[in-house]
Coordinates of C-alpha atoms and ligand atoms in Angstrom, one line a residue:
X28 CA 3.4 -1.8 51.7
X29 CA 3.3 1.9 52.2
X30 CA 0.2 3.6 53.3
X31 CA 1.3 7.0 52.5
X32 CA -1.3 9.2 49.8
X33 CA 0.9 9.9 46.8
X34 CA 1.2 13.7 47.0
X35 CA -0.6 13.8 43.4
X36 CA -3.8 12.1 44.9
X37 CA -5.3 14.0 47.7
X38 CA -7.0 11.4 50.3
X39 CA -10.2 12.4 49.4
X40 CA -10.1 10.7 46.0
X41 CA -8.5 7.3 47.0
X42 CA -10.1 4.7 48.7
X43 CA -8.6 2.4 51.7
X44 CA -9.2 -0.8 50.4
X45 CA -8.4 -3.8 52.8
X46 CA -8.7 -7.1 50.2
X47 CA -9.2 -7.1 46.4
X48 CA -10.5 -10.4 45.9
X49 CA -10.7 -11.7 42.8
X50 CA -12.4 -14.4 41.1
X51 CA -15.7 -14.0 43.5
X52 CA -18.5 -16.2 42.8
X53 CA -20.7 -15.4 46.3
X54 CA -20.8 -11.2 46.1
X55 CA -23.1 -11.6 43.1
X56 CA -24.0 -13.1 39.8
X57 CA -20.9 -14.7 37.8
X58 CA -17.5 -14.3 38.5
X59 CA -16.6 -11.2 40.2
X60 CA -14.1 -9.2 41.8
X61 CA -14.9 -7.6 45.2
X62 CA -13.1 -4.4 47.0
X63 CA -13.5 -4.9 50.2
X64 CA -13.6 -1.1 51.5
X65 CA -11.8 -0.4 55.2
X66 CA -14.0 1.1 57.6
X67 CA -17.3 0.2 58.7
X68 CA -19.8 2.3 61.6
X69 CA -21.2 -1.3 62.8
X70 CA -19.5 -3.6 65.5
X71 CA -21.1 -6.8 64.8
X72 CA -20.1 -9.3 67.6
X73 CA -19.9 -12.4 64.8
X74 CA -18.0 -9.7 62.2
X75 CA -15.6 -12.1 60.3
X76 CA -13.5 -9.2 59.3
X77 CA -12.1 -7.3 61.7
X78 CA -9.4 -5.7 59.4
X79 CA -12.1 -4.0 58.1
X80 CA -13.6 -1.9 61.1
X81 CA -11.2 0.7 61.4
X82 CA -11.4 3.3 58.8
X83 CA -7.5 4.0 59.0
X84 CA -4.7 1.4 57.8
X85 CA -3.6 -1.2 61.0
X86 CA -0.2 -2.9 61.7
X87 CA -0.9 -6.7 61.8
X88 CA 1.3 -9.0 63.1
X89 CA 1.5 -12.7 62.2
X90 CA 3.0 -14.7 65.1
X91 CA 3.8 -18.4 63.1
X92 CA 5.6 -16.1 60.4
X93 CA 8.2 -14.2 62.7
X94 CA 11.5 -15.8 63.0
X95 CA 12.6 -13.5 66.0
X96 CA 15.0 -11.0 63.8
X97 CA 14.1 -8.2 65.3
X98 CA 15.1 -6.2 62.0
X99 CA 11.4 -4.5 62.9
X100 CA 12.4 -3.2 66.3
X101 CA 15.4 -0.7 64.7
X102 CA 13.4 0.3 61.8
X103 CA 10.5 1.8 63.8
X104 CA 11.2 5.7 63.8
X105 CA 8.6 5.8 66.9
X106 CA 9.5 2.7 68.7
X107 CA 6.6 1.5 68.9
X108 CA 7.8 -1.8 68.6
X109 CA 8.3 -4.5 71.8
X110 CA 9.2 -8.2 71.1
X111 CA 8.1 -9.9 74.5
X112 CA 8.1 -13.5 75.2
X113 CA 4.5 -13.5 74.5
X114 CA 4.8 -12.0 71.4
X115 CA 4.7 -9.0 69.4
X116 CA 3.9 -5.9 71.7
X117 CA 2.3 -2.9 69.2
X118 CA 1.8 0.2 70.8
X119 CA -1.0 1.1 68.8
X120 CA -1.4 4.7 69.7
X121 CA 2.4 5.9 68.4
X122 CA 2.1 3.2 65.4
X123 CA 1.1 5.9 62.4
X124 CA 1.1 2.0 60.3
X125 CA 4.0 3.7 58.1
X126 CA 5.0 0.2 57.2
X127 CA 8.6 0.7 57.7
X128 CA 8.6 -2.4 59.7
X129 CA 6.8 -4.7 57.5
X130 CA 9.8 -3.3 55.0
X131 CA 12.1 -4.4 57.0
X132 CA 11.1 -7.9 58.1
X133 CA 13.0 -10.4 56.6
X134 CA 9.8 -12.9 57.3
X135 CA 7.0 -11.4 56.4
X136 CA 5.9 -11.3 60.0
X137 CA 4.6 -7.9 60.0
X138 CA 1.8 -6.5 57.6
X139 CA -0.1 -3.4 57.1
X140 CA -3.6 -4.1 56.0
X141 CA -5.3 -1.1 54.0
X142 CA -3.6 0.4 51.0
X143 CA -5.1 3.4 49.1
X144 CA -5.9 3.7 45.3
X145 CA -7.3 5.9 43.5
X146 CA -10.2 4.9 41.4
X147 CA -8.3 4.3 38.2
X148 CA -5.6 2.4 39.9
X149 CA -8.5 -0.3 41.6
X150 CA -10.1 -0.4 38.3
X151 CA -7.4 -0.9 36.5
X152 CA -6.9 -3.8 38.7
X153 CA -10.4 -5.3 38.4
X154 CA -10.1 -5.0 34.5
X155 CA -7.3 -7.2 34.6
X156 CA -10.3 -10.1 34.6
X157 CA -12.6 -8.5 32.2
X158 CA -12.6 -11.3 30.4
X159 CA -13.9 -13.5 32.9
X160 CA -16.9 -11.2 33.8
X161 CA -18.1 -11.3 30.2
X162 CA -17.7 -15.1 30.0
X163 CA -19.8 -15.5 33.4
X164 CA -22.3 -12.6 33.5
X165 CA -19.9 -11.3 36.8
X166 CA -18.6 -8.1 36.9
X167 CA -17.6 -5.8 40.1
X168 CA -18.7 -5.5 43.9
X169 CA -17.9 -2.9 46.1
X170 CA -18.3 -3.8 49.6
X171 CA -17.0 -3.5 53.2
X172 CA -16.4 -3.0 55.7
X173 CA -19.1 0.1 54.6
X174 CA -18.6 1.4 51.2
X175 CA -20.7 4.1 52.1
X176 CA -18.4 5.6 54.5
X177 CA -15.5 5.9 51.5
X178 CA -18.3 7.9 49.7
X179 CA -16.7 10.1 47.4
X180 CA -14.1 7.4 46.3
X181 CA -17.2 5.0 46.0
X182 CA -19.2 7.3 43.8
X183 CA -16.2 7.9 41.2
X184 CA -15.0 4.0 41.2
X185 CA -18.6 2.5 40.2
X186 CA -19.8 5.3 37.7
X187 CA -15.9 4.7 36.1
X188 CA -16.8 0.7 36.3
X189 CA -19.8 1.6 34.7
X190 CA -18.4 3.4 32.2
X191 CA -16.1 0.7 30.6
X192 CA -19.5 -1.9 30.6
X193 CA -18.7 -3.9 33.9
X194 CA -21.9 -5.0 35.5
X195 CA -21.8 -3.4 39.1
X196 CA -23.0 -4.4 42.5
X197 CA -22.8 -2.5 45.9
X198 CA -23.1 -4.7 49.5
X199 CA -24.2 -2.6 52.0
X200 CA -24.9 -3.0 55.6
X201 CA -27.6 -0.5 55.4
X202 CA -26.5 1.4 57.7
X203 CA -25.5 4.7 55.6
X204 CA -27.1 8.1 55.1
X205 CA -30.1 8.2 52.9
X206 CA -28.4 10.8 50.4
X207 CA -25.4 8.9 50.6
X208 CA -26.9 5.7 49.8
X209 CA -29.0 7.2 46.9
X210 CA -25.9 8.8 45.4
X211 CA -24.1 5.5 45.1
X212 CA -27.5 3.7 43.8
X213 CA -27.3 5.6 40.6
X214 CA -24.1 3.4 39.7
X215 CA -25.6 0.0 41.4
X216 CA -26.5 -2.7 38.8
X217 CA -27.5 -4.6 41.7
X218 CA -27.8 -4.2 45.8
X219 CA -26.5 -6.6 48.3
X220 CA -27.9 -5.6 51.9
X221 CA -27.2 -7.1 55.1
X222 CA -30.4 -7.7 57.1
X223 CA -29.2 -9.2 60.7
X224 CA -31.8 -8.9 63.2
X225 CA -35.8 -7.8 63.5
X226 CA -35.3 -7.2 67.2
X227 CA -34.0 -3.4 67.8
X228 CA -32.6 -4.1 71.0
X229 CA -30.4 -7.2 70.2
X230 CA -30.0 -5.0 66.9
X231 CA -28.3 -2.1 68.9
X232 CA -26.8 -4.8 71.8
X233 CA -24.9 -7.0 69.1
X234 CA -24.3 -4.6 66.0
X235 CA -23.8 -1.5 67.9
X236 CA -26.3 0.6 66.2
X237 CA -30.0 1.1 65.9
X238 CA -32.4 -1.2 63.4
X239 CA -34.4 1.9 62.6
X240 CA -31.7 3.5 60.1
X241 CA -30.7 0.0 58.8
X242 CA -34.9 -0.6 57.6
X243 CA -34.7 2.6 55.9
X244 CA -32.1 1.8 53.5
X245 CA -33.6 -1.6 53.4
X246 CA -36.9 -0.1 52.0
X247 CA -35.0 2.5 49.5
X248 CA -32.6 -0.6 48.0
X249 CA -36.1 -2.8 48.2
X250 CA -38.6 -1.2 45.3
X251 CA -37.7 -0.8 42.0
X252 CA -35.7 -2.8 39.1
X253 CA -32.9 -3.1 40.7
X254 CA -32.3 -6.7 42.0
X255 CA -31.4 -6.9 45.7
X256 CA -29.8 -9.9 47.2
X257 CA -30.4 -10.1 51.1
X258 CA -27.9 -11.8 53.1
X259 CA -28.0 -12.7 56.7
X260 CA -25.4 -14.2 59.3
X261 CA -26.9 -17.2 61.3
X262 CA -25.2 -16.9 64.6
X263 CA -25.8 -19.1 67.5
X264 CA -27.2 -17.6 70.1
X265 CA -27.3 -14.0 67.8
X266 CA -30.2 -14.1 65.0
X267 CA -30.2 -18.1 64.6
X268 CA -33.6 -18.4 66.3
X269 CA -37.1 -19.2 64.2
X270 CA -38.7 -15.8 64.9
X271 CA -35.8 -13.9 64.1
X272 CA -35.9 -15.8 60.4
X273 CA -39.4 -15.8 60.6
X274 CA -39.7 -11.7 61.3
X275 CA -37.0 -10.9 58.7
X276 CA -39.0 -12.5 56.2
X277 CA -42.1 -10.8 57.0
X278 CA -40.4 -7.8 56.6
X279 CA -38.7 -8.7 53.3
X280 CA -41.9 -10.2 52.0
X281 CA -44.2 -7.2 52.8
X282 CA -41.5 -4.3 52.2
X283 CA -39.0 -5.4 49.9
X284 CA -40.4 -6.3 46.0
X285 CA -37.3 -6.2 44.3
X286 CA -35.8 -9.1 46.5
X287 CA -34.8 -11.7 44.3
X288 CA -32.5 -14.4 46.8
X289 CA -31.8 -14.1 50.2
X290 CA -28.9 -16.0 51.7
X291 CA -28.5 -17.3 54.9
X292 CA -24.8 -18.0 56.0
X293 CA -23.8 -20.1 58.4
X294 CA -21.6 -19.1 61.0
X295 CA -17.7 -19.1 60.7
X296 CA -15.8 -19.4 63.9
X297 CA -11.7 -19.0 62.0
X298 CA -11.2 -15.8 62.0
X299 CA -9.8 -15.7 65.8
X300 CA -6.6 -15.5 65.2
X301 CA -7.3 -12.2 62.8
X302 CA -8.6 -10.4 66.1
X303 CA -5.3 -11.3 67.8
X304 CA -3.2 -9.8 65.2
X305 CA -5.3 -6.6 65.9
X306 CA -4.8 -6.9 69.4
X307 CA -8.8 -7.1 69.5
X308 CA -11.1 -9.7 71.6
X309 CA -12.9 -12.2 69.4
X310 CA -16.1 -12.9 71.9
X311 CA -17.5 -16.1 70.0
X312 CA -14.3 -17.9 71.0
X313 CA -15.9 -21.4 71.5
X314 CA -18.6 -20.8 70.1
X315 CA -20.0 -24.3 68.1
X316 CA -21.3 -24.3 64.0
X317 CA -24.3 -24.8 63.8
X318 CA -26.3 -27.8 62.4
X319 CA -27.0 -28.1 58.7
X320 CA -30.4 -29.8 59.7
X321 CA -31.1 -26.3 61.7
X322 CA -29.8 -24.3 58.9
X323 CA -32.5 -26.4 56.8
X324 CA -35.1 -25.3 58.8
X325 CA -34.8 -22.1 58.6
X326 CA -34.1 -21.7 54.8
X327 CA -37.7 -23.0 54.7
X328 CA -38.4 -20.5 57.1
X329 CA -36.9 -17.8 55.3
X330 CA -38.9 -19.2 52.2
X331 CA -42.1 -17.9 53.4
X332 CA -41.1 -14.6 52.6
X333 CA -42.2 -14.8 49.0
X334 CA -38.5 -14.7 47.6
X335 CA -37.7 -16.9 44.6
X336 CA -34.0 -17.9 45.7
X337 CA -33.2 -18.8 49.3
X338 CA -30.0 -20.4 49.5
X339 CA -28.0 -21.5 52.6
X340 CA -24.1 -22.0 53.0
X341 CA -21.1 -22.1 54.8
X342 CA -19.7 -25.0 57.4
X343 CA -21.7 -26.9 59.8
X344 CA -21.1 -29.4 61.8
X345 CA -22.5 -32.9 62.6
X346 CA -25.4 -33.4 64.2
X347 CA -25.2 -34.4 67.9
Ligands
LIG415 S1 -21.6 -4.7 59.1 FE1 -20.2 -6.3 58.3 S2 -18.2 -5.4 58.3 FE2 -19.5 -4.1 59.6 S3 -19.1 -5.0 61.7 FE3 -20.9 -6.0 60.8 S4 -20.2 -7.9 59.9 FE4 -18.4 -6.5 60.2
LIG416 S1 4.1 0.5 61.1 FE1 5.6 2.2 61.4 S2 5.0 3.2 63.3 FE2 4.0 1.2 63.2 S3 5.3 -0.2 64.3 FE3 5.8 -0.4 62.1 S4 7.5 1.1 61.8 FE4 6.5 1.6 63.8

């Protein structure tokens, strides 16, 4: 897949988009489809996908796919191709992820993960399951990575997604200038916001940026009509602990009216092997699921925050 901007599009007015998922039923209400925007200011120790950090489009390489051609090696104009007993070798800083390797692997062994679209071309895409939305009361999320940081494609795709009568939701990490944030409100159905940890230093030692920005956006996506859906990652060891829960929902109780569910989603430890195809270290290698009788106990925690709908998913593991 070629990364290049068609000359008619300037970069500005595409978006990198790293997944279009479709037939969603956890990024909002009904069936939905989901652009998963690439690029995101956070560094979130538990992040699940790391595909989505960098802004720019990445080479992957898939190691059970590659028959050992070596079709890829010749077709690099840069050479920054190695195939080493251990594996691929990518030399990142040459590799422009052209995709002229990925072209010519017979396997399928090498993939570039971020393609750009203008906003007609993604919604054309998402209307392909129009029907479905109208059937289920779904419709569109934008999400990330950070939308916010794709502003200007953001912006146009959700007012044009509005504009043909899809219901529209933005998940945000919260982490995203104020006028930024507003800008893209006035196309937002609904909010989905991340809220992680109470505690600014673990905020800032395990996200990578301060809580104080993260609580503002919290408190301008938390009054009004608009429904907001909170959603935090229970990580061992990271934000799993009862006055963690217990502080979030203080804050979500007291601050943020217009919250109408709050999920709490249990830690996923199978996205190691994307890290390695990144050439990135994934730091919760070992790292055990935690118990559904724990995650229990603090969905009722999470329930003394006033909010209608707590809910809690994702894979656990049996108790010891
Ligand atoms: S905010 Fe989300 S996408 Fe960004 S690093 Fe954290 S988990 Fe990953
Ligand atoms: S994506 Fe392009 S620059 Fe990068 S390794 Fe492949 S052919 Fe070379």
């Amino acid at each position: 897949m070629s990364s290049k901007v068609s000359p008619e599009h300037p970069a500005g007015e595409t978006g990198n988009i790293f997944n279009i998922q479709r037939f969603s039923i956890e990024d909002g209400p009904g069936i939905r489809t989901t652009l998963f925007m690439k690029g995101c200011p956070l560094r979130c120790v538990w992040c699940h996908n790391p595909e989505g950090l960098e802004a720019a489009p990445q080479l992957m390489w898939f190691d059970v796919r590659c028959i050992g051609a070596r079709d890829c090696l010749g077709a690099c104009p840069v050479g920054a191709l190695q195939l080493t007993a251990e594996g691929m070798l990518i030399d990142r800083e040459a590799c422009d992820a052209c995709g002229k390797c990925a072209d010519a692997c017979p396997a399928g062994a090498l993939e570039v993960v971020g393609r750009r679209y203008t906003p007609t071309e993604a919604l054309d895409e998402v209307m392909r399951d129009e029907a479905f939305y109208r059937n289920s009361g779904g419709g569109v999320t934008v999400s990330g990575g950070e939308p916010s940081m794709q502003r200007r494609f953001v912006e146009r795709f959700l007012s044009m997604a509005k504009e043909a009568g899809l219901h529209t939701a933005l998940d945000t990490s919260g982490y995203s200038p104020p006028g930024v944030l507003t800008r893209l409100l006035e196309h937002a159905d609904m909010v989905l916001l991340d809220l992680k940890l109470m505690d600014p230093d673990r905020h800032r030692e395990l996200t990578g940026v301060e809580l104080g920005p993260v609580l503002d956006s919290a408190r301008l996506v938390g009054t009004g009509d608009r429904p907001l859906w909170i959603r935090t990652p229970v990580i061992p060891g990271c934000t799993d602990s009862d006055e963690n829960i217990a502080a979030l929902a203080s804050f979500i109780g007291e601050e943020l009216a217009s919250a109408r569910r709050w999920d709490l989603l249990a830690f996923n430890n199978t996205c190691g092997s994307k890290y390695r195809r990144l050439d990135l270290e994934w730091k919760l290698e070992g790292r055990p699921l935690i118990e559904a009788a724990r995650m229990e106990r603090l969905a009722d925690i999470a329930r003394c925050s006033g909010v209608k709908e707590v809910v809690w998913s994702g894979a656990t593991r049996r108790e010891s």
